[in-house]
XYZ file of C-alpha atoms in Angstrom:
764
model
C 0.186 0.102 -0.191
C 0.933 3.755 -0.551
C 1.301 6.077 2.016
C -0.619 9.385 2.221
C 1.809 11.297 -0.347
C 0.971 8.827 -3.048
C 4.480 7.753 -3.149
C 5.194 3.852 -1.845
C 5.899 3.056 1.764
C 9.767 2.463 2.666
C 8.917 -1.008 3.007
C 7.132 -1.251 -0.494
C 10.100 0.575 -1.981
C 12.843 -1.679 -0.439
C 10.880 -4.585 -1.939
C 10.914 -3.067 -5.371
C 14.792 -2.023 -5.512
C 17.205 -1.962 -8.543
C 20.937 -2.089 -8.863
C 21.899 -0.087 -12.006
C 25.538 0.265 -13.279
C 26.107 3.136 -16.120
C 29.113 3.669 -18.186
C 30.200 5.799 -20.883
C 30.646 9.339 -20.787
C 29.351 10.225 -17.243
C 32.333 11.883 -15.773
C 32.329 15.710 -15.418
C 28.964 16.327 -17.240
C 26.967 16.673 -14.226
C 25.410 12.929 -14.408
C 25.153 12.453 -10.740
C 22.926 15.400 -10.023
C 20.936 14.688 -13.096
C 20.282 11.223 -11.582
C 19.534 12.941 -8.043
C 16.836 15.320 -9.868
C 15.294 12.532 -11.473
C 15.012 10.263 -8.634
C 13.440 13.199 -6.824
C 10.988 13.669 -9.636
C 9.729 10.055 -9.671
C 9.301 9.843 -5.904
C 12.361 7.044 -5.640
C 14.754 6.500 -2.997
C 18.178 5.249 -2.669
C 21.436 6.681 -3.557
C 24.152 7.367 -6.519
C 28.160 7.291 -6.582
C 30.912 7.498 -8.913
C 32.557 4.031 -8.954
C 35.891 4.329 -10.727
C 34.609 5.962 -13.737
C 31.306 4.395 -13.891
C 28.071 5.676 -12.118
C 26.635 3.128 -9.359
C 22.923 3.340 -8.414
C 20.970 1.756 -6.016
C 17.261 2.584 -5.894
C 13.813 1.917 -4.693
C 10.310 2.630 -5.578
C 7.096 1.524 -7.405
C 7.850 -0.796 -10.478
C 6.382 1.767 -13.028
C 8.325 4.735 -11.209
C 11.585 2.712 -11.826
C 10.884 1.758 -15.275
C 10.243 5.448 -16.146
C 13.431 6.234 -14.325
C 15.302 4.075 -16.339
C 13.860 5.399 -19.565
C 14.449 9.114 -18.718
C 18.001 8.122 -17.529
C 19.125 7.661 -21.298
C 16.593 9.706 -22.949
C 16.965 13.028 -21.185
C 20.610 12.687 -20.067
C 22.961 15.790 -20.125
C 23.639 16.627 -23.786
C 27.159 16.117 -23.219
C 26.862 12.580 -21.289
C 27.090 9.452 -23.370
C 25.539 7.047 -20.843
C 24.993 3.448 -21.413
C 23.139 1.023 -18.813
C 25.578 -2.083 -18.612
C 23.743 -3.531 -15.656
C 20.047 -3.467 -14.482
C 19.053 -6.141 -11.872
C 16.648 -6.523 -9.037
C 17.987 -6.117 -5.681
C 16.973 -6.459 -2.188
C 17.662 -3.279 -0.612
C 17.692 -1.921 2.755
C 15.519 0.990 3.681
C 16.402 4.305 2.477
C 15.454 7.655 3.629
C 15.171 9.917 0.552
C 17.777 9.984 -2.324
C 21.471 11.045 -2.040
C 24.813 11.456 -3.657
C 27.228 9.340 -1.984
C 31.203 9.893 -1.987
C 32.958 7.804 -4.686
C 34.792 4.590 -3.277
C 38.761 4.051 -4.299
C 38.431 0.237 -4.060
C 37.304 -0.498 -7.712
C 39.174 -1.155 -10.854
C 39.189 2.166 -12.676
C 36.976 2.676 -15.808
C 37.732 6.282 -16.421
C 36.169 8.392 -18.897
C 38.150 11.807 -19.432
C 35.677 14.545 -20.824
C 36.873 17.115 -23.393
C 36.607 20.845 -22.815
C 33.085 21.591 -23.246
C 31.451 24.728 -24.907
C 29.821 27.518 -22.877
C 26.070 26.381 -22.147
C 22.946 28.564 -23.104
C 22.316 29.056 -19.478
C 25.844 30.536 -18.722
C 25.524 32.659 -21.811
C 22.482 34.020 -20.884
C 23.972 35.045 -17.264
C 26.836 36.961 -19.188
C 24.249 39.396 -20.356
C 22.116 39.351 -17.412
C 22.728 42.621 -15.182
C 21.156 40.844 -12.080
C 23.139 37.674 -12.324
C 26.238 37.236 -9.962
C 28.269 36.207 -12.826
C 27.416 39.176 -15.412
C 30.228 39.654 -17.508
C 32.427 37.089 -15.833
C 34.701 35.698 -18.560
C 35.179 32.402 -16.789
C 31.648 31.274 -15.784
C 30.780 27.538 -16.071
C 28.531 24.818 -14.633
C 28.241 21.231 -15.027
C 27.387 21.461 -18.345
C 30.376 23.645 -19.541
C 33.758 24.757 -19.414
C 37.387 23.207 -19.405
C 37.932 19.706 -18.503
C 40.828 17.916 -20.267
C 43.044 21.071 -20.311
C 42.558 21.601 -16.455
C 42.905 18.288 -15.145
C 45.985 17.204 -13.555
C 45.002 13.965 -12.032
C 41.884 11.824 -11.491
C 39.466 11.404 -9.844
C 38.214 14.805 -11.403
C 38.015 16.674 -8.235
C 38.705 20.424 -7.781
C 42.408 19.718 -5.979
C 43.323 17.782 -8.708
C 42.779 20.547 -11.350
C 44.380 23.802 -12.126
C 41.537 25.407 -10.463
C 42.879 24.318 -7.167
C 44.689 27.668 -6.301
C 41.224 29.328 -6.438
C 39.561 28.671 -3.195
C 35.847 28.874 -3.542
C 33.814 31.649 -1.953
C 31.027 31.151 0.322
C 28.203 31.643 -2.356
C 30.043 29.393 -4.936
C 30.702 26.619 -2.235
C 26.757 26.763 -1.783
C 26.236 26.271 -5.277
C 28.941 23.407 -5.265
C 27.338 21.506 -2.435
C 23.663 21.686 -3.337
C 22.599 18.792 -5.516
C 19.821 20.692 -6.879
C 22.068 23.513 -8.296
C 23.393 23.139 -12.037
C 26.692 23.815 -10.570
C 26.903 21.035 -8.184
C 30.533 19.440 -8.008
C 31.252 21.775 -11.120
C 35.015 21.466 -10.631
C 35.925 24.690 -12.593
C 33.322 26.700 -10.686
C 34.218 30.308 -9.962
C 32.819 33.857 -9.921
C 34.371 37.269 -9.888
C 34.937 37.040 -6.058
C 36.963 34.128 -6.282
C 37.814 33.063 -9.394
C 40.562 33.710 -12.170
C 40.868 37.306 -13.663
C 41.889 38.873 -17.011
C 44.907 41.247 -17.551
C 45.840 43.018 -20.697
C 49.558 43.801 -21.291
C 51.059 46.287 -23.970
C 54.478 47.173 -24.251
C 54.998 50.784 -22.607
C 51.485 50.718 -20.923
C 50.439 49.817 -17.532
C 48.768 46.450 -16.991
C 44.929 46.402 -17.038
C 42.625 43.975 -15.064
C 39.005 42.899 -15.426
C 36.539 44.742 -17.357
C 39.488 47.346 -18.448
C 41.513 44.509 -19.633
C 38.560 43.555 -21.978
C 38.018 46.857 -22.966
C 41.503 47.754 -23.911
C 41.714 44.575 -25.948
C 38.637 45.523 -28.069
C 40.331 48.960 -28.319
C 43.367 47.559 -29.854
C 41.235 45.182 -32.363
C 39.554 48.320 -33.375
C 42.595 49.985 -34.148
C 43.959 47.134 -36.385
C 46.078 45.800 -33.630
C 46.818 42.077 -33.017
C 46.068 40.293 -29.638
C 47.385 37.047 -28.387
C 44.308 36.067 -26.298
C 44.711 33.098 -23.813
C 41.767 30.912 -24.154
C 40.658 27.462 -22.926
C 43.461 25.325 -24.598
C 45.911 27.623 -25.662
C 46.586 31.217 -27.074
C 44.898 32.577 -30.170
C 46.203 35.313 -32.569
C 43.285 37.511 -33.096
C 42.560 40.670 -35.461
C 39.730 42.184 -37.027
C 38.767 39.653 -39.886
C 37.519 42.501 -41.896
C 40.545 44.372 -41.849
C 42.983 43.419 -44.997
C 45.848 45.515 -43.425
C 45.800 44.002 -40.256
C 45.380 40.332 -41.862
C 48.286 41.116 -44.109
C 50.569 42.298 -40.791
C 49.434 38.879 -39.074
C 50.449 37.028 -42.177
C 53.728 39.038 -42.434
C 54.726 38.657 -38.625
C 53.879 34.818 -38.263
C 55.386 34.072 -41.659
C 52.298 32.661 -42.868
C 51.828 33.926 -46.403
C 48.879 31.778 -47.748
C 47.832 29.372 -45.274
C 44.033 29.988 -44.411
C 43.040 31.614 -41.210
C 40.081 30.661 -39.167
C 37.364 32.991 -38.405
C 35.399 33.189 -35.353
C 31.999 34.727 -35.719
C 29.619 36.181 -32.777
C 26.437 34.077 -32.044
C 23.219 35.493 -33.118
C 19.836 34.432 -33.645
C 17.795 31.608 -32.609
C 20.093 28.910 -33.656
C 23.127 31.135 -33.176
C 24.025 31.619 -36.807
C 22.287 34.668 -38.078
C 25.669 36.437 -38.113
C 27.609 33.401 -39.718
C 25.112 33.538 -42.578
C 25.986 36.949 -43.390
C 29.752 35.995 -43.911
C 29.506 32.405 -45.437
C 27.148 30.333 -47.158
C 26.660 27.170 -45.048
C 24.349 24.204 -46.317
C 22.319 22.254 -43.725
C 24.947 19.780 -42.732
C 27.475 22.508 -42.365
C 25.134 24.840 -40.259
C 24.684 21.720 -37.939
C 28.377 21.166 -37.706
C 29.040 24.874 -36.879
C 26.424 25.014 -34.017
C 27.604 21.381 -32.570
C 28.580 21.710 -29.160
C 32.114 20.633 -29.852
C 32.257 24.360 -31.625
C 34.632 22.947 -34.356
C 36.111 25.107 -37.247
C 33.895 24.202 -40.257
C 35.037 24.562 -43.839
C 32.195 26.581 -45.471
C 31.791 28.480 -48.723
C 32.621 31.916 -48.794
C 29.842 34.721 -49.470
C 30.703 37.181 -52.122
C 30.611 40.709 -50.774
C 30.543 39.842 -47.149
C 32.930 42.566 -46.167
C 35.724 40.052 -44.824
C 39.366 40.516 -45.799
C 40.137 38.803 -48.947
C 43.337 37.593 -47.472
C 41.737 35.197 -44.969
C 41.977 32.199 -47.215
C 43.678 33.339 -50.884
C 42.826 31.233 -53.648
C 40.169 28.926 -51.864
C 36.462 28.818 -52.038
C 36.094 28.037 -48.652
C 36.747 29.677 -45.000
C 37.078 28.105 -41.797
C 34.343 29.296 -39.302
C 33.407 28.717 -35.877
C 31.455 30.043 -32.988
C 32.839 31.395 -29.771
C 32.999 28.498 -27.344
C 34.262 30.181 -24.003
C 32.454 33.088 -22.126
C 35.742 35.068 -22.705
C 35.166 34.717 -26.389
C 31.309 35.557 -26.309
C 32.306 38.862 -24.298
C 35.348 39.699 -26.681
C 33.153 39.228 -29.875
C 29.901 40.812 -28.336
C 31.801 44.087 -27.441
C 33.872 44.033 -30.559
C 30.734 43.479 -32.772
C 32.310 41.655 -35.669
C 34.251 38.481 -36.890
C 37.808 38.149 -35.607
C 40.735 35.873 -37.059
C 41.269 33.372 -34.601
C 44.414 31.398 -35.557
C 46.461 29.120 -33.341
C 49.140 31.136 -31.181
C 52.052 28.945 -32.071
C 55.072 28.840 -34.250
C 54.199 27.212 -37.366
C 53.735 23.691 -37.210
C 54.016 23.708 -33.312
C 51.466 22.786 -30.615
C 49.593 26.154 -29.504
C 51.220 27.623 -26.766
C 49.636 27.730 -23.257
C 52.008 29.178 -20.816
C 51.955 32.928 -20.350
C 55.520 33.490 -20.033
C 56.401 31.669 -23.142
C 53.582 33.281 -25.178
C 55.012 36.745 -24.138
C 58.664 35.724 -25.172
C 57.783 33.586 -28.443
C 54.804 35.767 -29.688
C 56.298 39.296 -28.801
C 57.211 39.694 -32.668
C 53.634 38.910 -33.685
C 51.304 40.498 -31.246
C 50.915 44.008 -30.297
C 49.426 43.194 -26.793
C 48.182 40.167 -24.709
C 44.994 39.469 -23.362
C 46.034 36.943 -20.484
C 44.290 35.233 -17.402
C 45.762 33.342 -14.497
C 43.884 29.785 -14.824
C 46.784 27.632 -15.595
C 46.521 25.229 -18.713
C 47.935 21.904 -18.139
C 48.193 20.680 -21.639
C 47.214 22.146 -25.027
C 44.326 21.638 -27.136
C 44.026 23.283 -30.384
C 40.604 23.801 -32.132
C 38.884 20.986 -33.845
C 38.483 21.200 -37.766
C 35.674 19.463 -39.884
C 34.742 19.426 -43.365
C 31.259 18.007 -44.556
C 31.869 15.541 -47.378
C 29.004 13.157 -48.776
C 26.503 14.961 -46.385
C 28.578 13.902 -43.045
C 30.942 16.251 -41.022
C 34.443 14.535 -41.385
C 37.642 15.412 -38.976
C 40.286 17.190 -40.364
C 41.701 17.609 -36.920
C 40.550 16.325 -33.741
C 41.178 18.732 -30.524
C 39.132 20.771 -28.235
C 35.533 19.770 -27.711
C 36.199 16.430 -29.372
C 39.517 14.933 -27.738
C 40.342 12.796 -26.043
C 38.075 10.849 -28.508
C 36.916 7.387 -27.119
C 36.148 4.834 -29.467
C 34.740 1.189 -28.484
C 36.927 -1.419 -30.128
C 35.029 -4.488 -31.714
C 37.184 -6.904 -29.743
C 39.856 -6.627 -26.742
C 43.539 -5.793 -27.244
C 45.589 -8.441 -26.204
C 47.700 -5.979 -23.936
C 47.502 -2.248 -23.330
C 48.958 -0.739 -26.322
C 50.193 3.003 -27.224
C 50.495 3.867 -31.082
C 52.516 7.010 -31.798
C 51.082 7.922 -34.981
C 53.249 9.413 -37.892
C 55.464 12.582 -38.415
C 52.869 15.349 -39.453
C 49.656 16.065 -38.159
C 50.860 14.102 -34.941
C 48.307 12.419 -32.496
C 48.599 9.501 -30.104
C 46.077 6.609 -29.554
C 46.068 4.430 -26.433
C 44.421 1.006 -26.292
C 43.373 -1.345 -23.676
C 40.583 -4.039 -23.518
C 38.010 -2.842 -25.837
C 38.676 0.983 -25.846
C 40.397 3.279 -27.588
C 41.474 6.848 -27.022
C 42.945 9.207 -29.351
C 44.789 12.198 -28.307
C 43.965 16.034 -29.432
C 46.007 16.973 -32.517
C 49.681 17.764 -31.289
C 51.339 19.115 -34.628
C 54.298 18.457 -36.728
C 57.181 16.631 -34.937
C 59.901 18.826 -36.048
C 60.731 21.056 -33.168
C 61.847 20.007 -29.479
C 58.768 21.772 -28.223
C 56.377 19.500 -30.424
C 58.167 16.444 -29.252
C 58.087 17.771 -25.646
C 54.278 17.780 -25.692
C 54.214 14.710 -27.722
C 55.946 12.936 -24.734
C 53.724 14.680 -22.281
C 50.536 13.654 -23.892
C 51.681 10.170 -24.364
C 52.574 10.167 -20.386
C 49.318 11.812 -19.703
C 47.257 9.599 -21.234
C 48.748 6.533 -19.729
C 48.590 8.391 -16.150
C 45.063 9.700 -16.490
C 43.470 6.576 -17.511
C 45.440 4.487 -15.097
C 46.819 2.323 -17.966
C 50.335 1.517 -18.395
C 51.046 0.443 -22.138
C 53.317 -2.740 -22.345
C 53.978 -2.247 -26.008
C 54.369 0.488 -28.593
C 53.188 0.765 -31.985
C 54.619 3.020 -34.755
C 55.083 3.732 -38.518
C 58.048 1.949 -40.562
C 59.642 4.851 -41.461
C 62.910 5.264 -39.611
C 63.102 8.922 -39.811
C 59.679 9.640 -38.322
C 60.412 11.429 -34.940
C 57.368 9.438 -33.408
C 59.092 6.204 -34.629
C 62.562 7.164 -33.331
C 60.742 8.203 -29.891
C 59.255 4.684 -29.782
C 62.255 2.635 -30.744
C 64.193 4.467 -27.907
C 61.671 3.797 -25.303
C 62.507 0.408 -24.387
C 59.270 -1.428 -24.584
C 58.617 -3.780 -27.446
C 57.626 -2.151 -30.640
C 55.510 -3.257 -33.563
C 56.001 -1.409 -36.977
C 53.079 -1.015 -39.192
C 53.316 0.393 -42.780
C 52.005 3.799 -43.016
C 49.123 2.996 -45.809
C 48.183 -0.109 -44.023
C 47.557 1.997 -40.776
C 45.332 4.190 -42.957
C 43.114 1.239 -44.362
C 43.011 -0.384 -40.744
C 41.815 3.143 -39.418
C 38.732 2.853 -41.830
C 38.244 -0.785 -41.211
C 38.264 -0.030 -37.272
C 35.539 2.541 -37.806
C 33.438 -0.191 -39.718
C 34.348 -3.581 -38.114
C 31.253 -5.249 -39.707
C 32.766 -5.213 -43.212
C 34.950 -8.372 -43.198
C 36.798 -7.972 -46.581
C 37.660 -4.342 -47.949
C 39.244 -2.912 -50.898
C 40.663 0.276 -49.520
C 42.249 2.961 -51.579
C 44.695 4.896 -49.532
C 45.658 8.038 -51.297
C 48.073 10.653 -49.636
C 51.422 12.530 -49.872
C 54.097 9.702 -49.217
C 54.482 6.971 -46.773
C 57.538 4.407 -46.836
C 56.691 1.158 -48.708
C 58.409 -2.082 -47.777
C 60.187 -1.839 -50.906
C 61.811 1.524 -49.619
C 59.893 3.306 -52.067
C 57.597 6.431 -51.728
C 53.888 4.981 -51.903
C 50.838 7.172 -51.866
C 48.309 5.679 -54.447
C 47.636 2.518 -53.050
C 44.812 -0.088 -53.332
C 44.944 -2.682 -50.567
C 42.713 -5.898 -50.184
C 41.904 -7.760 -47.454
C 41.366 -6.917 -43.748
C 43.664 -5.529 -40.679
C 46.345 -8.025 -40.299
C 46.088 -9.250 -43.809
C 46.136 -6.269 -46.152
C 47.915 -6.667 -49.315
C 48.586 -4.507 -52.344
C 46.668 -5.206 -55.327
C 46.843 -1.812 -57.271
C 48.758 1.533 -57.463
C 49.729 4.228 -59.946
C 52.520 4.438 -62.462
C 55.647 5.277 -60.625
C 57.599 8.244 -61.478
C 60.923 9.865 -60.136
C 60.875 13.072 -58.077
C 64.145 14.935 -57.710
C 64.966 17.033 -54.517
C 63.526 14.938 -51.816
C 61.496 16.625 -49.228
C 61.680 19.686 -51.308
C 58.736 18.248 -53.517
C 56.419 18.857 -51.152
C 56.751 22.425 -50.996
C 57.580 23.014 -54.770
C 55.343 21.530 -57.151
C 57.036 21.941 -60.186
C 59.386 19.099 -59.095
C 56.483 16.868 -59.178
C 55.170 18.137 -62.674
C 58.940 17.824 -63.680
C 58.923 14.072 -62.594
C 55.874 13.497 -64.279
C 56.918 15.092 -67.821
C 60.064 13.744 -68.117
C 58.773 10.062 -66.915
C 56.629 10.219 -69.842
C 59.195 11.614 -72.242
C 58.280 15.109 -72.468
C 60.800 17.774 -73.380
C 59.927 20.183 -70.950
C 61.837 22.247 -68.684
C 60.449 24.249 -65.668
C 60.929 28.059 -65.510
C 61.522 27.772 -61.625
C 65.184 28.448 -60.342
C 66.980 25.182 -60.132
C 65.070 23.484 -63.062
C 67.948 22.860 -65.407
C 70.100 21.345 -62.544
C 67.050 19.180 -61.434
C 66.766 17.723 -64.896
C 70.627 16.967 -64.923
C 70.187 15.275 -61.587
C 67.023 13.390 -62.718
C 68.729 12.331 -65.902
C 71.725 10.895 -63.848
C 69.604 9.636 -60.883
C 70.889 11.724 -58.427
C 68.935 12.304 -55.506
C 65.944 11.165 -57.118
C 63.235 8.993 -55.268
C 60.683 6.723 -56.972
C 57.178 7.190 -55.812
C 53.248 6.311 -56.559
C 52.079 9.357 -54.752
C 48.533 10.788 -55.717
C 49.380 13.530 -53.371
C 52.456 14.473 -55.637
C 50.327 13.970 -58.739
C 47.805 16.469 -57.506
C 50.830 18.824 -56.699
C 52.185 18.305 -60.381
C 48.562 18.871 -61.907
C 48.434 22.428 -59.690
C 51.938 23.295 -61.051
C 50.694 22.308 -64.813
C 47.213 23.654 -64.837
C 47.782 26.499 -62.431
C 51.292 27.593 -62.833
C 51.787 27.102 -59.091
C 55.575 26.442 -58.618
C 55.912 27.008 -54.752
C 53.749 26.663 -51.832
C 54.016 27.829 -48.018
C 52.179 25.004 -46.586
C 51.359 21.221 -47.080
C 48.441 20.557 -49.528
C 48.186 23.956 -51.055
C 48.381 23.291 -54.524
C 45.901 20.393 -54.427
C 43.423 22.734 -52.183
C 43.818 25.739 -54.968
C 43.408 22.836 -57.845
C 40.076 21.610 -55.903
C 38.862 25.434 -55.478
C 39.340 26.338 -59.171
C 37.724 23.288 -60.596
C 34.734 24.124 -62.937
C 31.327 22.367 -63.201
C 32.654 20.771 -66.713
C 32.028 17.136 -67.747
C 35.418 16.376 -69.437
C 37.646 13.414 -68.753
C 40.079 11.275 -70.046
C 40.383 7.473 -69.560
C 43.210 6.373 -67.842
C 44.963 2.929 -68.566
C 45.253 0.466 -66.210
C 48.336 -1.663 -66.878
C 49.522 -4.955 -64.910
C 52.916 -4.569 -63.821
C 55.542 -7.303 -63.677
C 54.559 -8.067 -59.917
C 50.831 -8.426 -60.775
C 49.696 -4.767 -59.598
C 47.057 -2.963 -61.343
C 48.856 0.399 -62.223
C 46.635 3.378 -62.960
C 48.538 5.639 -65.619
C 48.372 9.243 -65.386
C 50.324 9.917 -68.555
C 47.083 10.960 -70.388
C 46.558 13.544 -67.927
C 49.517 15.538 -69.174
C 48.223 16.916 -72.646
C 44.910 18.447 -71.088
C 47.099 19.631 -68.073
C 49.004 21.823 -70.464
C 46.486 22.591 -73.018
C 46.453 26.410 -73.641
C 42.902 26.146 -75.158
C 41.548 24.868 -71.910
C 40.682 27.210 -68.954
C 42.773 26.324 -65.488
C 39.186 25.651 -64.085
C 38.456 23.342 -66.741
C 41.819 21.406 -66.765
C 41.312 21.221 -62.658
C 37.697 19.697 -63.404
C 39.224 17.254 -65.994
C 41.858 16.178 -63.671
C 39.319 15.325 -60.745
C 36.914 13.582 -63.120
C 39.742 11.476 -64.812
C 41.009 10.120 -61.427
C 37.675 9.338 -60.031
C 36.834 7.533 -63.035
C 40.089 5.674 -63.035
C 39.867 4.813 -59.507
C 36.471 3.107 -60.014
C 37.623 1.103 -63.062
C 40.688 0.272 -61.082
C 38.190 -1.372 -58.350
C 36.128 -2.937 -60.849
C 39.173 -4.622 -62.505
C 40.146 -5.887 -59.016
C 36.748 -7.043 -58.501
C 37.059 -9.369 -61.633
C 39.267 -11.531 -60.039
C 38.898 -11.040 -56.061
C 36.097 -10.442 -53.901
C 35.537 -7.784 -51.378
C 32.561 -6.496 -49.503
C 32.988 -2.591 -49.644
C 35.246 0.052 -50.751
C 37.229 2.406 -48.247
C 38.745 5.687 -49.084
C 41.282 7.116 -46.616
C 44.475 8.986 -46.646
C 44.717 13.006 -46.942
C 43.879 12.947 -50.590
C 40.053 12.036 -49.662
C 39.654 15.451 -47.646
C 39.271 16.841 -51.175
C 35.544 16.846 -51.297
C 35.113 17.231 -55.094
C 37.166 13.908 -55.593
C 35.636 11.955 -52.332
C 32.104 13.122 -53.352
C 32.377 11.946 -57.221
C 34.098 8.689 -56.152
C 31.180 7.809 -53.812
C 28.712 8.512 -56.050
C 30.372 6.569 -58.930
C 30.678 3.327 -56.429
C 26.920 3.779 -55.625
C 25.975 3.759 -59.292
C 27.962 0.656 -59.452
C 25.898 -0.821 -56.413
C 29.392 -1.230 -54.601
C 29.123 -0.256 -50.906
C 31.845 2.648 -50.098
C 32.979 4.323 -46.613
C 35.021 7.417 -45.934
C 36.063 8.104 -42.460
C 33.492 9.656 -39.950
C 35.301 9.449 -36.481
C 39.010 9.869 -37.112
C 40.742 11.739 -39.703
C 41.408 10.554 -43.168
C 44.928 12.323 -42.936
C 47.661 11.379 -40.864
C 45.758 12.320 -37.696
C 44.116 8.837 -37.791
C 47.420 6.839 -38.324
C 47.692 6.020 -34.446
C 44.155 4.635 -34.355
C 44.774 2.507 -37.447
C 47.879 1.296 -35.969
C 46.140 0.193 -33.062
C 43.642 -1.922 -34.965
C 46.557 -3.506 -37.139
C 48.286 -4.613 -33.841
C 45.178 -5.725 -32.632
C 44.461 -7.749 -35.658
C 48.101 -9.186 -35.951
C 47.819 -10.286 -32.243
C 44.339 -12.313 -33.267
C 46.057 -14.111 -36.206
C 48.979 -15.277 -34.162
C 46.708 -17.091 -31.782
């Protein structure tokens, strides 16, 4: 019988008890307070506590109320939670008086899920503009649903003393919120207010340091005057200037030695969906709009809007602009006061991880920034902004970072032992795997400098320490000159080496474990093959642990080694001379290069589609030199017109049984002066797309496969990827593109884990 309140009596509740175990992302996202609130709402008694990364619930009440509770537990979970009920079983429980949140117990095996840094939620944004709110215009407001996580955590469990907020004791008002289970700031570890939390400072040479509102006002004034400000955010510094000011953008490019690489633009959040201002400056489609508004707040590549008023120098030669919304309260205040879009590019030395330390920023960015907008909340580890591009209707990662990483991926089967995969040399990222879990680190950067290697080592150590997992073996690329490979080989633990393109193929297989047998096209710049030649246009058949090469492209010789990546004329020359064309590049050094090529001095044989794209950019657009990797192919894609021309590329079986796609018929149209540069670019893309599909059909005549995979950095090219996918669909062949990890080298570490796992399984 029920008592007079309508709720079951304590005896009835005890008889109708359940024990529930919830895993997934349930730490640092306000999950326990959420459980507390819905238990009260359904008249249930019992308790909830953290249990080494899981949430354990013992709860009692009427059967219908318990059923409703479990439904709401998943369907109405906090937006950034990813709960999964692992166990729900009847339990004979003692009598409870109400529902409570209990302290964690430290005796259980850890099952830790580390939350990424979270965007400023709508309620906290509303407080910023509410004069009656205690945190009106406070740049560090947050709650259990928002604020920094990964970049402030020093150790786990995730409690305030183990974060970089430990040096900010809570004032009585904040302490009251922190301890109230019904408050949205209950156990919000970064909790702060103007009375007890971090504060802003503005520093400019020759001027007195300013703080708080005066610091913010000084930064806005500097931007309005055309200045460049280094702004300390959540995961590091941004270099910021007025995105409408052509001269300011040019100064930033000159000072940062970044002549043409695109700048990202942060646009104020306006309107019901937050995108009114975004639509005034770019033209997102529905999928791009959804990606921009996603809680991860990534940079999204979006079509430029002609006449928008933004500086032309933001992304020269490209049709798209990387845009994103403010994701911290400081960004909201800065953009709100400035009232216009700003360039927000990584505060770093080119290729390195973003700078996080105030003293280092002032020392290393002093020649770039006119002023610094700092704060005194320490950043424990860097997290650059995530970048996505919508391809074939889905937002696909180009770079994973703040808001996304650490990225957790559930594996189809368990690893034999805890494993650390160290990725490649460019677009560095690390993956830690144990049991059926893989965790991919945020983007680190190019491993060419001492600071990059220091951050690489820190992230490797941090992942193992934070997740309480010590890797017993490492996985690395076969290239002996990759800094990540050298680091792994010097570590002392056993090392498994994985070929570059096999890792790419295994990554897409790891995302789609239901596919038994693959034909994967791994198209990228270069990776060392087992024949010591530079691969990059490979067709691999099989599955992780058993991929073998069945196709490639016609090889050609490059002269100048690594210079070819920044001097596309070298790739063009290699193609033309390989095809016996009497052609001499106008670039300085062209004649010497021809002599070296003929004598096979400092030449390397390659099957790289990336270098083929470089050559096409040089021949069709006249691009001899570039300032960043991939610039030529990006400009070639942007230039392509909507024309229907193509040439058939022969497929020739070489002496080893490989089906090689021959690029030679492309040379004539690429150098045809009667065709427009845009027409040549379009023909190049269409011919390659058709050639790839014909290569797949040729393989299918002799060997079966269940699906095609497209991976490697070349398939960040939307025009090519979407055309190839459409052609496969027309043939009735299933095709997959990466969705979780980047197609580029940022996904290598995950692929290395999958390949190592498969080799273990095959050795049993």
